[in-house]
Amino acid sequence: MQIKKIDDFQWLLPRTGSMRVPGIIYTNESGLNAIKKEETFKQVCNVASLPGIIKASMAMPDIHWGYGFPIGGVAAFDWETGVISPGGVGYDINCGVRLARTNLEEKDVRPHLRNLINALFREIPSGIGSTGSLKLTNSEEKNVLKKGSLWAVQQGFGHASNLERTEDGGCMPDADPETLSKRALERGKKQLGTLGSGNHFLEVGVVETIFDLEAARAYGLFEGQVTLMLHTGSRGLGYQVCDDHLAMMTKQANKLGITLPDRQLVCARIQSEQGRHYLSAMACAANYAWANRQILMHKAGLVLMDILGISPNTLGMNLVYDLCHNIAKKESHIIDGKKQIVCVHRKGATRSFGPGHPSICPEYRKVGQPILIPGDMGTASYVLAGTQRAMEETFGSTCHGAGRVLSRKAAKKASRGRSIQRELEDLGILVKWTGRSTLAEEMPDAYKDISQVVDIVHGAGLSKKVAKLRPMAVLKG
Ligand SMILES: Nc1nc2c(ncn2[C@@H]2O[C@H](COP(=O)(O)O)[C@@H](O)[C@H]2O)c(=O)[nH]1
Ligand SMILES: [Mn+2]
Ligand SMILES: [Mn+2]
């Protein structure tokens, strides 16, 4: 497959065959070598062949293979003529990250760390298929699906001020619970307030370095500060929505009038009944995920206060931001000098809206929206800020994590004969986990070097480095 260097951070996959637009990969020379080129480039090119795609099929430096669309992929489709694809959103609809800051410093927490991680492990249900203490009635579940984070706040989980620090206020419009299958609703009733499995985590961290003082001040971050980072999504409900709609769209794939290069790219016109049906169900799952993260972060704050024996004022917990990295959104962007309404698919990619964007809350608007980039449980995570350049080049998007370099199977093999827990403890990081293979599959070597990935999006101007966080204690699914 042909690839041409555009500059130090951008590579072009020129149009060939059925591609309607070119592919663009954001990475550098060494990042390019780390990508499994055949399978991932092919996925970028396949996405470029879908109807209504605008500008380019893009990939961020954390790119790796995904179902149909690559993880780390960004693609925008014209709202009138384009398509929506469940594989372009992913199975875990609105999987995302939220970060809370506290008034505490490492020295306040370090002596209690073992008790803290044990208590978090007790209080936050985790693992595949885990169920929570919240058992929803049918009508309560429908309210969750319609209201998202607001529902959680109304039940006493967190504060109303959290909403404006959540992407889209923690609620996508047009969420109609009647679009969900019985099975999806059934799965959702028992799983609200649970972390999930494997890659999902709750992490106690500390701000190690500040790169951009003005943005860090706006976000309320300072060196030595203790933070809580949460990564989870819409659990079995979101999975079921994706699965249901893949099956429905596959049945009616002939309606699209094109031959798909890969069956996993199955999609529907945005302006079709099927397209609208999926978007409404996706919005329900997105709202469920926001409520889930709102509940879990509140619970984590209660555990911190209990273990440290401190008051809410001493803890001073405040949401920095909450973002989704598996979503399709109706957005307005300037394309070739003209405003255009598009459906931006970000699958393993994060919104990166720059300074002045009206959707950013007033405290952050001057510096751009916060972006939360988890790395891995043994290295680091980053806080970045959105940029104008991202608005111009990538429909306001950047990377979402380090991205895997080892498959789960390869990671398990590479961990044989090692104690990942001990390796992490030697670095001062405590870890508790639920799944039998989680620690091996999720070990730091399974992921790309987060600092390199972040240096690429910073160098490419898609987002700006604000702060680096170091993990202290990690709860994994
Ligand atoms: N700080 C931590 N980051 C982690 C951990 N496990 C995974 N990760 C990073 O999160 C992203 C999430 O990507 P997804 O596609 O799996 O949703 C992943 O790429 C890693 O970089 C962790 O325990 N702590
Ligand atoms: Mn997820
Ligand atoms: Mn995720």
PDB file of C-alpha atoms in Angstrom, residues 170-338:
ATOM      1  CA  GLY A 170     -23.810  14.810  29.805  1.00  0.00           C
ATOM      2  CA  CYS A 171     -26.948  14.429  27.695  1.00  0.00           C
ATOM      3  CA  MET A 172     -27.415  13.794  23.989  1.00  0.00           C
ATOM      4  CA  PRO A 173     -30.731  14.976  22.564  1.00  0.00           C
ATOM      5  CA  ASP A 174     -33.220  12.776  20.650  1.00  0.00           C
ATOM      6  CA  ALA A 175     -32.686   9.775  22.926  1.00  0.00           C
ATOM      7  CA  ASP A 176     -35.840   7.673  22.642  1.00  0.00           C
ATOM      8  CA  PRO A 177     -35.776   4.578  24.916  1.00  0.00           C
ATOM      9  CA  GLU A 178     -38.447   2.965  22.722  1.00  0.00           C
ATOM     10  CA  THR A 179     -35.729   2.415  20.096  1.00  0.00           C
ATOM     11  CA  LEU A 180     -33.944  -0.084  22.385  1.00  0.00           C
ATOM     12  CA  SER A 181     -34.485  -3.834  22.274  1.00  0.00           C
ATOM     13  CA  LYS A 182     -35.829  -5.695  25.303  1.00  0.00           C
ATOM     14  CA  ARG A 183     -32.437  -7.332  25.720  1.00  0.00           C
ATOM     15  CA  ALA A 184     -30.600  -3.977  25.758  1.00  0.00           C
ATOM     16  CA  LEU A 185     -33.009  -2.598  28.376  1.00  0.00           C
ATOM     17  CA  GLU A 186     -32.700  -5.757  30.462  1.00  0.00           C
ATOM     18  CA  ARG A 187     -28.897  -5.550  30.467  1.00  0.00           C
ATOM     19  CA  GLY A 188     -28.975  -1.871  31.401  1.00  0.00           C
ATOM     20  CA  LYS A 189     -31.243  -2.302  34.421  1.00  0.00           C
ATOM     21  CA  LYS A 190     -28.640  -4.079  36.538  1.00  0.00           C
ATOM     22  CA  GLN A 191     -25.373  -2.528  35.444  1.00  0.00           C
ATOM     23  CA  LEU A 192     -25.624   1.180  36.218  1.00  0.00           C
ATOM     24  CA  GLY A 193     -22.840   2.211  38.611  1.00  0.00           C
ATOM     25  CA  THR A 194     -20.384  -0.482  37.527  1.00  0.00           C
ATOM     26  CA  LEU A 195     -16.917  -0.188  36.041  1.00  0.00           C
ATOM     27  CA  GLY A 196     -16.879  -3.089  33.618  1.00  0.00           C
ATOM     28  CA  SER A 197     -13.986  -5.251  32.585  1.00  0.00           C
ATOM     29  CA  GLY A 198     -10.405  -5.193  31.324  1.00  0.00           C
ATOM     30  CA  ASN A 199      -9.323  -1.815  30.024  1.00  0.00           C
ATOM     31  CA  HIS A 200     -11.780   0.123  32.221  1.00  0.00           C
ATOM     32  CA  PHE A 201     -10.278   1.636  35.322  1.00  0.00           C
ATOM     33  CA  LEU A 202     -10.454   4.031  38.221  1.00  0.00           C
ATOM     34  CA  GLU A 203      -7.082   5.561  38.998  1.00  0.00           C
ATOM     35  CA  VAL A 204      -5.764   7.667  41.846  1.00  0.00           C
ATOM     36  CA  GLY A 205      -3.026   9.812  40.354  1.00  0.00           C
ATOM     37  CA  VAL A 206      -0.857  12.809  41.009  1.00  0.00           C
ATOM     38  CA  VAL A 207      -0.034  15.794  38.794  1.00  0.00           C
ATOM     39  CA  GLU A 208       3.656  15.333  38.022  1.00  0.00           C
ATOM     40  CA  THR A 209       4.388  18.110  35.515  1.00  0.00           C
ATOM     41  CA  ILE A 210       2.610  21.228  34.319  1.00  0.00           C
ATOM     42  CA  PHE A 211       3.434  22.279  30.732  1.00  0.00           C
ATOM     43  CA  ASP A 212       0.955  25.110  30.252  1.00  0.00           C
ATOM     44  CA  LEU A 213       0.415  27.228  33.335  1.00  0.00           C
ATOM     45  CA  GLU A 214      -2.464  29.290  31.973  1.00  0.00           C
ATOM     46  CA  ALA A 215      -4.520  26.256  30.918  1.00  0.00           C
ATOM     47  CA  ALA A 216      -3.609  24.325  34.096  1.00  0.00           C
ATOM     48  CA  ARG A 217      -4.825  27.266  36.193  1.00  0.00           C
ATOM     49  CA  ALA A 218      -8.063  27.414  34.250  1.00  0.00           C
ATOM     50  CA  TYR A 219      -8.585  23.666  34.796  1.00  0.00           C
ATOM     51  CA  GLY A 220      -7.645  24.007  38.513  1.00  0.00           C
ATOM     52  CA  LEU A 221      -4.545  21.783  38.282  1.00  0.00           C
ATOM     53  CA  PHE A 222      -1.253  22.181  40.190  1.00  0.00           C
ATOM     54  CA  GLU A 223       1.884  20.059  40.620  1.00  0.00           C
ATOM     55  CA  GLY A 224       1.644  17.445  43.394  1.00  0.00           C
ATOM     56  CA  GLN A 225      -2.181  17.479  43.335  1.00  0.00           C
ATOM     57  CA  VAL A 226      -4.075  14.218  43.747  1.00  0.00           C
ATOM     58  CA  THR A 227      -6.551  13.381  40.960  1.00  0.00           C
ATOM     59  CA  LEU A 228      -9.085  10.658  40.169  1.00  0.00           C
ATOM     60  CA  MET A 229      -9.402   9.396  36.610  1.00  0.00           C
ATOM     61  CA  LEU A 230     -12.234   7.125  35.493  1.00  0.00           C
ATOM     62  CA  HIS A 231     -12.532   5.206  32.225  1.00  0.00           C
ATOM     63  CA  THR A 232     -15.752   3.337  31.496  1.00  0.00           C
ATOM     64  CA  GLY A 233     -18.741   3.387  29.150  1.00  0.00           C
ATOM     65  CA  SER A 234     -22.257   2.139  28.526  1.00  0.00           C
ATOM     66  CA  ARG A 235     -21.695  -1.474  29.669  1.00  0.00           C
ATOM     67  CA  GLY A 236     -23.869  -4.270  28.296  1.00  0.00           C
ATOM     68  CA  LEU A 237     -26.588  -1.847  27.221  1.00  0.00           C
ATOM     69  CA  GLY A 238     -24.320  -0.046  24.755  1.00  0.00           C
ATOM     70  CA  TYR A 239     -22.891  -3.321  23.501  1.00  0.00           C
ATOM     71  CA  GLN A 240     -26.394  -4.614  22.831  1.00  0.00           C
ATOM     72  CA  VAL A 241     -27.412  -1.437  20.976  1.00  0.00           C
ATOM     73  CA  CYS A 242     -24.400  -1.810  18.690  1.00  0.00           C
ATOM     74  CA  ASP A 243     -24.998  -5.511  18.148  1.00  0.00           C
ATOM     75  CA  ASP A 244     -28.732  -5.055  17.447  1.00  0.00           C
ATOM     76  CA  HIS A 245     -28.133  -2.308  14.881  1.00  0.00           C
ATOM     77  CA  LEU A 246     -25.283  -4.112  13.131  1.00  0.00           C
ATOM     78  CA  ALA A 247     -27.672  -7.032  12.630  1.00  0.00           C
ATOM     79  CA  MET A 248     -30.529  -4.786  11.420  1.00  0.00           C
ATOM     80  CA  MET A 249     -28.311  -2.815   9.047  1.00  0.00           C
ATOM     81  CA  THR A 250     -26.726  -5.992   7.681  1.00  0.00           C
ATOM     82  CA  LYS A 251     -30.202  -7.273   6.763  1.00  0.00           C
ATOM     83  CA  GLN A 252     -30.902  -4.118   4.774  1.00  0.00           C
ATOM     84  CA  ALA A 253     -27.398  -3.446   3.443  1.00  0.00           C
ATOM     85  CA  ASN A 254     -28.650  -3.532  -0.172  1.00  0.00           C
ATOM     86  CA  LYS A 255     -30.608  -0.294   0.483  1.00  0.00           C
ATOM     87  CA  LEU A 256     -27.314   1.602   0.498  1.00  0.00           C
ATOM     88  CA  GLY A 257     -26.702   0.954  -3.187  1.00  0.00           C
ATOM     89  CA  ILE A 258     -22.950   0.395  -2.857  1.00  0.00           C
ATOM     90  CA  THR A 259     -20.729  -2.617  -2.325  1.00  0.00           C
ATOM     91  CA  LEU A 260     -19.002  -2.340   1.024  1.00  0.00           C
ATOM     92  CA  PRO A 261     -15.292  -3.227   1.037  1.00  0.00           C
ATOM     93  CA  ASP A 262     -15.806  -4.862   4.456  1.00  0.00           C
ATOM     94  CA  ARG A 263     -19.098  -6.172   5.910  1.00  0.00           C
ATOM     95  CA  GLN A 264     -18.133  -4.719   9.278  1.00  0.00           C
ATOM     96  CA  LEU A 265     -18.583  -1.226   7.803  1.00  0.00           C
ATOM     97  CA  VAL A 266     -22.308  -1.770   7.496  1.00  0.00           C
ATOM     98  CA  CYS A 267     -24.132   1.552   7.782  1.00  0.00           C
ATOM     99  CA  ALA A 268     -27.328   3.451   6.970  1.00  0.00           C
ATOM    100  CA  ARG A 269     -28.038   6.864   5.468  1.00  0.00           C
ATOM    101  CA  ILE A 270     -28.287   9.401   8.287  1.00  0.00           C
ATOM    102  CA  GLN A 271     -31.536  10.625   6.740  1.00  0.00           C
ATOM    103  CA  SER A 272     -33.172   7.176   6.668  1.00  0.00           C
ATOM    104  CA  GLU A 273     -35.481   5.610   9.218  1.00  0.00           C
ATOM    105  CA  GLN A 274     -32.781   3.105  10.089  1.00  0.00           C
ATOM    106  CA  GLY A 275     -30.143   5.819  10.452  1.00  0.00           C
ATOM    107  CA  ARG A 276     -32.359   7.906  12.746  1.00  0.00           C
ATOM    108  CA  HIS A 277     -33.275   4.809  14.736  1.00  0.00           C
ATOM    109  CA  TYR A 278     -29.623   3.991  15.406  1.00  0.00           C
ATOM    110  CA  LEU A 279     -28.766   7.611  16.279  1.00  0.00           C
ATOM    111  CA  SER A 280     -31.593   7.689  18.818  1.00  0.00           C
ATOM    112  CA  ALA A 281     -30.560   4.370  20.385  1.00  0.00           C
ATOM    113  CA  MET A 282     -26.908   5.483  20.382  1.00  0.00           C
ATOM    114  CA  ALA A 283     -27.926   8.674  22.224  1.00  0.00           C
ATOM    115  CA  CYS A 284     -29.672   6.534  24.881  1.00  0.00           C
ATOM    116  CA  ALA A 285     -26.515   4.476  25.369  1.00  0.00           C
ATOM    117  CA  ALA A 286     -24.379   7.634  25.480  1.00  0.00           C
ATOM    118  CA  ASN A 287     -26.634   9.051  28.201  1.00  0.00           C
ATOM    119  CA  TYR A 288     -26.409   5.795  30.161  1.00  0.00           C
ATOM    120  CA  ALA A 289     -22.600   6.009  30.020  1.00  0.00           C
ATOM    121  CA  TRP A 290     -22.615   9.597  31.281  1.00  0.00           C
ATOM    122  CA  ALA A 291     -24.891   8.677  34.175  1.00  0.00           C
ATOM    123  CA  ASN A 292     -22.604   5.726  34.923  1.00  0.00           C
ATOM    124  CA  ARG A 293     -19.473   7.874  35.128  1.00  0.00           C
ATOM    125  CA  GLN A 294     -21.315  10.522  37.165  1.00  0.00           C
ATOM    126  CA  ILE A 295     -22.361   7.881  39.735  1.00  0.00           C
ATOM    127  CA  LEU A 296     -18.992   6.142  39.923  1.00  0.00           C
ATOM    128  CA  MET A 297     -16.959   9.316  40.415  1.00  0.00           C
ATOM    129  CA  HIS A 298     -19.285  10.440  43.197  1.00  0.00           C
ATOM    130  CA  LYS A 299     -18.903   7.056  44.908  1.00  0.00           C
ATOM    131  CA  ALA A 300     -15.116   7.249  44.605  1.00  0.00           C
ATOM    132  CA  GLY A 301     -15.192  10.650  46.350  1.00  0.00           C
ATOM    133  CA  LEU A 302     -17.205   9.171  49.240  1.00  0.00           C
ATOM    134  CA  VAL A 303     -14.643   6.380  49.624  1.00  0.00           C
ATOM    135  CA  LEU A 304     -11.765   8.887  49.697  1.00  0.00           C
ATOM    136  CA  MET A 305     -13.452  10.934  52.433  1.00  0.00           C
ATOM    137  CA  ASP A 306     -14.205   7.835  54.459  1.00  0.00           C
ATOM    138  CA  ILE A 307     -10.706   6.336  54.300  1.00  0.00           C
ATOM    139  CA  LEU A 308      -8.931   9.641  54.942  1.00  0.00           C
ATOM    140  CA  GLY A 309     -11.522  10.742  57.519  1.00  0.00           C
ATOM    141  CA  ILE A 310     -11.979  14.135  55.862  1.00  0.00           C
ATOM    142  CA  SER A 311     -14.867  16.458  54.992  1.00  0.00           C
ATOM    143  CA  PRO A 312     -16.065  17.420  51.495  1.00  0.00           C
ATOM    144  CA  ASN A 313     -14.393  20.813  51.990  1.00  0.00           C
ATOM    145  CA  THR A 314     -11.014  19.289  52.820  1.00  0.00           C
ATOM    146  CA  LEU A 315     -11.309  16.884  49.891  1.00  0.00           C
ATOM    147  CA  GLY A 316     -12.310  19.708  47.539  1.00  0.00           C
ATOM    148  CA  MET A 317     -13.251  17.302  44.774  1.00  0.00           C
ATOM    149  CA  ASN A 318     -14.293  18.972  41.535  1.00  0.00           C
ATOM    150  CA  LEU A 319     -14.834  17.633  38.067  1.00  0.00           C
ATOM    151  CA  VAL A 320     -12.204  18.825  35.575  1.00  0.00           C
ATOM    152  CA  TYR A 321     -14.011  17.314  32.564  1.00  0.00           C
ATOM    153  CA  ASP A 322     -15.792  14.287  31.145  1.00  0.00           C
ATOM    154  CA  LEU A 323     -15.388  13.283  27.506  1.00  0.00           C
ATOM    155  CA  CYS A 324     -16.489  10.526  25.204  1.00  0.00           C
ATOM    156  CA  HIS A 325     -14.134   8.752  22.825  1.00  0.00           C
ATOM    157  CA  ASN A 326     -16.586   6.386  21.055  1.00  0.00           C
ATOM    158  CA  ILE A 327     -19.379   8.450  19.534  1.00  0.00           C
ATOM    159  CA  ALA A 328     -20.962   9.948  16.417  1.00  0.00           C
ATOM    160  CA  LYS A 329     -22.117  13.554  16.738  1.00  0.00           C
ATOM    161  CA  LYS A 330     -24.010  16.151  14.737  1.00  0.00           C
ATOM    162  CA  GLU A 331     -21.635  19.125  14.597  1.00  0.00           C
ATOM    163  CA  SER A 332     -21.147  22.277  12.591  1.00  0.00           C
ATOM    164  CA  HIS A 333     -17.699  22.768  11.016  1.00  0.00           C
ATOM    165  CA  ILE A 334     -16.191  25.191   8.507  1.00  0.00           C
ATOM    166  CA  ILE A 335     -15.258  23.230   5.407  1.00  0.00           C
ATOM    167  CA  ASP A 336     -13.685  25.023   2.436  1.00  0.00           C
ATOM    168  CA  GLY A 337     -14.718  28.329   3.997  1.00  0.00           C
ATOM    169  CA  LYS A 338     -18.381  27.326   4.443  1.00  0.00           C
TER     170      LYS A 338
END
